[in-house]
Short mmCIF file of C-alpha atoms in Angstrom, two decimals:
data_model
loop_
_atom_site.label_atom_id
_atom_site.label_comp_id
_atom_site.label_asym_id
_atom_site.label_seq_id
_atom_site.Cartn_x
_atom_site.Cartn_y
_atom_site.Cartn_z
CA MET A 1 -5.16 -64.10 -110.20
CA LEU A 2 -4.94 -62.93 -113.26
CA HIS A 3 -6.61 -60.03 -112.35
CA ILE A 4 -3.74 -59.29 -109.70
CA LEU A 5 -1.46 -60.04 -112.26
CA LYS A 6 -2.85 -57.52 -114.74
CA LYS A 7 -2.62 -54.59 -112.31
CA VAL A 8 1.57 -55.60 -110.77
CA LEU A 9 1.90 -55.77 -115.60
CA TYR A 10 0.76 -51.91 -115.80
CA LEU A 11 2.66 -51.18 -112.27
CA GLY A 12 5.79 -52.00 -113.74
CA LEU A 13 5.17 -50.06 -117.40
CA ALA A 14 4.37 -47.08 -114.91
CA VAL A 15 7.24 -46.99 -112.99
CA LEU A 16 9.62 -47.83 -116.62
CA TRP A 17 8.15 -45.03 -118.20
CA LEU A 18 8.43 -42.60 -115.52
CA GLY A 19 11.81 -43.74 -114.84
CA CYS A 20 13.02 -43.34 -118.61
CA ARG A 21 10.85 -39.87 -118.68
CA SER A 22 12.97 -39.12 -115.34
CA GLN A 23 16.52 -39.91 -117.34
CA ASP A 24 15.56 -37.47 -120.69
CA GLN A 25 14.74 -35.05 -117.87
CA GLN A 26 18.62 -34.74 -117.09
CA THR A 27 20.23 -35.87 -120.22
CA VAL A 28 22.24 -32.72 -121.00
CA THR A 29 22.99 -32.39 -124.48
CA PRO A 30 26.75 -31.24 -124.90
CA GLN A 31 26.57 -29.35 -128.60
CA ASN A 32 23.86 -27.56 -127.05
CA TYR A 33 25.84 -26.28 -123.91
CA ASP A 34 26.76 -22.65 -123.16
CA GLY A 35 27.61 -22.45 -120.18
CA PRO A 36 31.07 -22.81 -118.74
CA ASP A 37 33.39 -25.53 -118.99
CA GLN A 38 35.97 -24.03 -115.92
CA GLU A 39 35.18 -22.26 -112.31
CA GLY A 40 37.35 -20.63 -110.22
CA TRP A 41 38.90 -17.98 -106.94
CA ASN A 42 40.40 -16.28 -105.88
CA SER A 43 43.83 -16.24 -108.70
CA ARG A 44 45.36 -14.25 -111.28
CA ILE A 45 46.36 -14.95 -115.12
CA THR A 46 49.35 -13.73 -116.43
CA VAL A 47 48.99 -12.07 -120.05
CA THR A 48 52.23 -12.51 -121.59
CA SER A 49 53.07 -10.10 -125.20
CA ASN A 50 56.66 -11.68 -127.29
CA GLY A 51 57.17 -13.58 -123.83
CA ARG A 52 57.31 -11.12 -121.90
CA THR A 53 54.02 -10.13 -118.86
CA SER A 54 52.62 -6.75 -119.83
CA ALA A 55 49.56 -7.00 -117.57
CA ILE A 56 48.62 -9.75 -114.57
CA LEU A 57 45.09 -9.71 -113.59
CA GLN A 58 43.64 -11.08 -110.09
CA TYR A 59 40.00 -11.59 -109.83
CA SER A 60 37.62 -12.98 -107.54
CA HIS A 61 35.26 -15.72 -109.37
CA MET A 62 36.12 -16.73 -112.67
CA GLU A 63 34.40 -18.92 -115.36
CA LYS A 64 36.07 -19.72 -118.57
CA TYR A 65 34.14 -20.81 -121.83
CA SER A 66 35.66 -22.16 -123.86
CA LYS A 67 33.96 -22.38 -127.06
CA ARG A 68 33.55 -18.46 -127.13
CA ARG A 69 37.34 -18.41 -125.98
CA GLU A 70 36.05 -15.78 -123.44
CA VAL A 71 36.80 -15.60 -119.59
CA LYS A 72 34.50 -14.03 -117.50
CA PHE A 73 34.97 -12.35 -114.39
CA ASP A 74 33.16 -11.18 -111.58
CA GLY A 75 33.52 -10.07 -107.83
CA GLY A 76 35.78 -7.57 -108.85
CA ILE A 77 39.45 -7.70 -110.83
CA VAL A 78 42.17 -5.92 -110.59
CA VAL A 79 44.82 -5.55 -112.86
CA ASP A 80 48.35 -4.44 -113.34
CA PHE A 81 50.35 -3.74 -115.93
CA TYR A 82 54.02 -3.08 -117.26
CA ASN A 83 55.81 -2.00 -119.43
CA THR A 84 58.28 -3.50 -121.94
CA ALA A 85 61.33 -2.98 -119.70
CA GLY A 86 58.93 -5.30 -117.06
CA GLN A 87 58.44 -1.73 -114.92
CA HIS A 88 55.21 -1.49 -113.52
CA THR A 89 53.17 1.00 -114.55
CA SER A 90 49.70 1.46 -113.52
CA ASN A 91 46.74 0.25 -111.93
CA LEU A 92 43.78 -1.67 -112.66
CA VAL A 93 40.61 -1.80 -110.42
CA ALA A 94 36.81 -3.24 -111.56
CA GLU A 95 33.82 -4.62 -110.91
CA ARG A 96 32.85 -7.45 -113.82
CA GLY A 97 36.12 -7.88 -117.04
CA VAL A 98 36.26 -10.39 -119.93
CA LEU A 99 39.53 -12.06 -121.33
CA TYR A 100 38.84 -12.21 -124.91
CA GLU A 101 42.06 -15.18 -124.98
CA ASP A 102 42.17 -14.94 -129.12
CA SER A 103 43.32 -11.74 -128.58
CA ASN A 104 44.25 -10.88 -125.06
CA ASP A 105 42.69 -7.68 -124.54
CA VAL A 106 41.32 -7.43 -121.68
CA GLU A 107 37.50 -5.41 -121.05
CA ALA A 108 37.11 -3.93 -117.85
CA MET A 109 33.42 -2.90 -116.27
CA GLU A 110 31.58 -0.81 -113.78
CA ASN A 111 33.00 2.02 -111.47
CA VAL A 112 36.03 0.95 -113.51
CA VAL A 113 39.79 3.00 -112.09
CA VAL A 114 42.83 3.50 -113.97
CA VAL A 115 45.42 4.71 -111.20
CA SER A 116 49.19 5.29 -113.09
CA ASP A 117 52.32 5.25 -111.06
CA SER A 118 52.57 9.32 -112.39
CA GLY A 119 49.68 10.18 -110.34
CA MET A 120 46.93 10.30 -113.15
CA THR A 121 43.47 8.59 -112.91
CA VAL A 122 40.97 7.78 -115.00
CA ARG A 123 37.40 6.89 -114.76
CA THR A 124 34.74 5.47 -116.78
CA GLN A 125 32.35 2.50 -116.55
CA ARG A 126 33.29 0.26 -119.96
CA LEU A 127 37.29 -0.41 -120.86
CA ARG A 128 39.40 -2.60 -122.97
CA TRP A 129 43.05 -3.00 -122.71
CA ASP A 130 44.20 -3.70 -126.07
CA ASN A 131 47.19 -6.38 -125.99
CA LEU A 132 48.09 -5.76 -129.96
CA ARG A 133 48.51 -1.41 -129.29
CA GLN A 134 49.99 -1.84 -126.18
CA LYS A 135 47.24 0.47 -125.21
CA ILE A 136 43.79 1.37 -123.26
CA VAL A 137 40.79 2.47 -125.25
CA SER A 138 37.55 3.42 -123.89
CA ASP A 139 34.29 4.54 -126.03
CA ASP A 140 32.78 5.63 -122.86
CA PHE A 141 32.94 9.10 -121.15
CA VAL A 142 35.49 9.26 -119.31
CA THR A 143 37.08 11.62 -115.97
CA ILE A 144 40.67 11.86 -115.85
CA THR A 145 42.25 13.58 -113.30
CA THR A 146 46.66 14.55 -113.25
CA ALA A 147 48.02 14.02 -110.61
CA GLN A 148 48.23 18.16 -109.89
CA ASN A 149 44.36 17.28 -109.36
CA ASP A 150 43.18 19.47 -112.69
CA THR A 151 40.25 17.95 -114.54
CA LEU A 152 39.40 16.53 -117.49
CA ARG A 153 36.41 15.47 -118.89
CA GLY A 154 35.03 13.86 -122.69
CA LYS A 155 33.65 10.51 -124.12
CA GLY A 156 36.17 8.37 -125.99
CA PHE A 157 40.24 7.64 -124.68
CA GLN A 158 43.30 5.90 -125.80
CA SER A 159 46.40 6.53 -124.46
CA ASP A 160 50.05 4.60 -123.42
CA GLN A 161 49.62 2.07 -120.36
CA SER A 162 51.24 4.54 -118.34
CA LEU A 163 49.14 7.28 -118.92
CA LYS A 164 51.59 9.43 -120.30
CA GLN A 165 50.42 10.19 -123.99
CA TRP A 166 46.54 10.12 -123.99
CA SER A 167 44.50 11.67 -126.55
CA ILE A 168 40.54 12.49 -124.67
CA GLY A 169 37.01 12.90 -127.45
CA ARG A 170 34.99 15.48 -126.70
CA PRO A 171 36.96 17.16 -124.14
CA SER A 172 36.09 19.98 -121.17
CA GLY A 173 37.02 21.18 -117.96
CA VAL A 174 39.17 23.19 -115.51
CA SER A 175 42.79 23.24 -115.21
CA GLN A 176 44.99 25.82 -113.80
CA LYS A 177 47.27 24.58 -116.56
CA ARG A 178 47.11 25.03 -120.13
CA VAL A 179 46.87 21.72 -121.29
CA ASP A 180 47.71 19.90 -124.97
CA LEU A 181 45.48 17.52 -125.62
CA ILE A 182 47.11 15.61 -128.48
CA GLY A 183 50.29 14.20 -126.03
CA GLY A 184 48.60 14.61 -122.90
CA SER A 185 51.26 17.42 -121.76
CA GLU A 186 50.44 20.27 -119.87
CA ASN A 187 51.30 23.48 -120.21
CA ARG A 188 51.29 26.53 -117.71
CA GLY A 189 48.78 29.27 -119.09
CA GLY A 190 45.45 29.43 -116.72
CA ALA A 191 41.94 27.37 -117.42
CA THR A 192 41.29 25.76 -121.25
CA VAL A 193 37.43 24.36 -121.66
CA ALA A 194 38.31 22.54 -125.61
CA ASP A 195 36.04 21.22 -128.05
CA SER A 196 38.27 19.28 -130.26
CA SER A 197 39.32 15.57 -130.17
CA ALA A 198 42.49 14.24 -130.89
CA VAL A 199 44.06 10.38 -131.75
CA ARG A 200 47.88 9.63 -131.90
CA HIS A 201 47.75 6.81 -134.46
CA GLU A 202 51.05 4.05 -134.54
CA LYS A 203 51.24 1.65 -136.16
CA LYS A 204 53.21 -1.91 -134.78
CA GLN A 205 53.55 -5.69 -136.17
CA ALA A 206 52.09 -8.15 -133.75
CA PRO A 207 53.40 -9.37 -131.01
CA GLU A 208 53.95 -12.65 -130.19
CA GLN A 209 50.42 -13.33 -127.34
CA GLY A 210 49.64 -15.40 -124.13
CA VAL A 211 48.38 -16.35 -121.19
CA GLN A 212 49.29 -17.58 -118.27
CA GLN A 213 47.02 -19.08 -114.97
#
């Protein structure tokens, strides 16, 4: 009888130990968790500046990281940009993206294509929307196609959101017209291959920013 009681006691202790171990393995320490704390599907985010809509981002899948102050998107994104008068100026598509909540900047990655309402197209693999300066910026290789189907390639690009005032670094390409790289304007005159770059600097006060979902 005593022998049987000992076996029952040992068995009970073993079950209790296994249960405690299983509970320990399932416990997640919140302060060490670095994953997303919010997810969303097939919705959109509105980015504002000085109380007006500056961009509307549509996404397939979203993950929000509150500690990092970042919102990551995958499965494809579409961003529409608007000027200070509320008029649509350009459209961006990409495979992935990140919204940085502290600045409201949007970074687009993989097969990025920006098309202005005037017909100009920019292609690259990485591009950033600077919400403070209202600028589109890329440090990667870019290909620009104008509304007249002239093509320029280079590394480094900066433009206003309407793609009317732009600059490109280390540009090269063939055009039916002469291209003024400082302002992005075009003049009649034949093909051109440039080996310099021009960057326009502007000073602006920081606008009030916000994000609406």
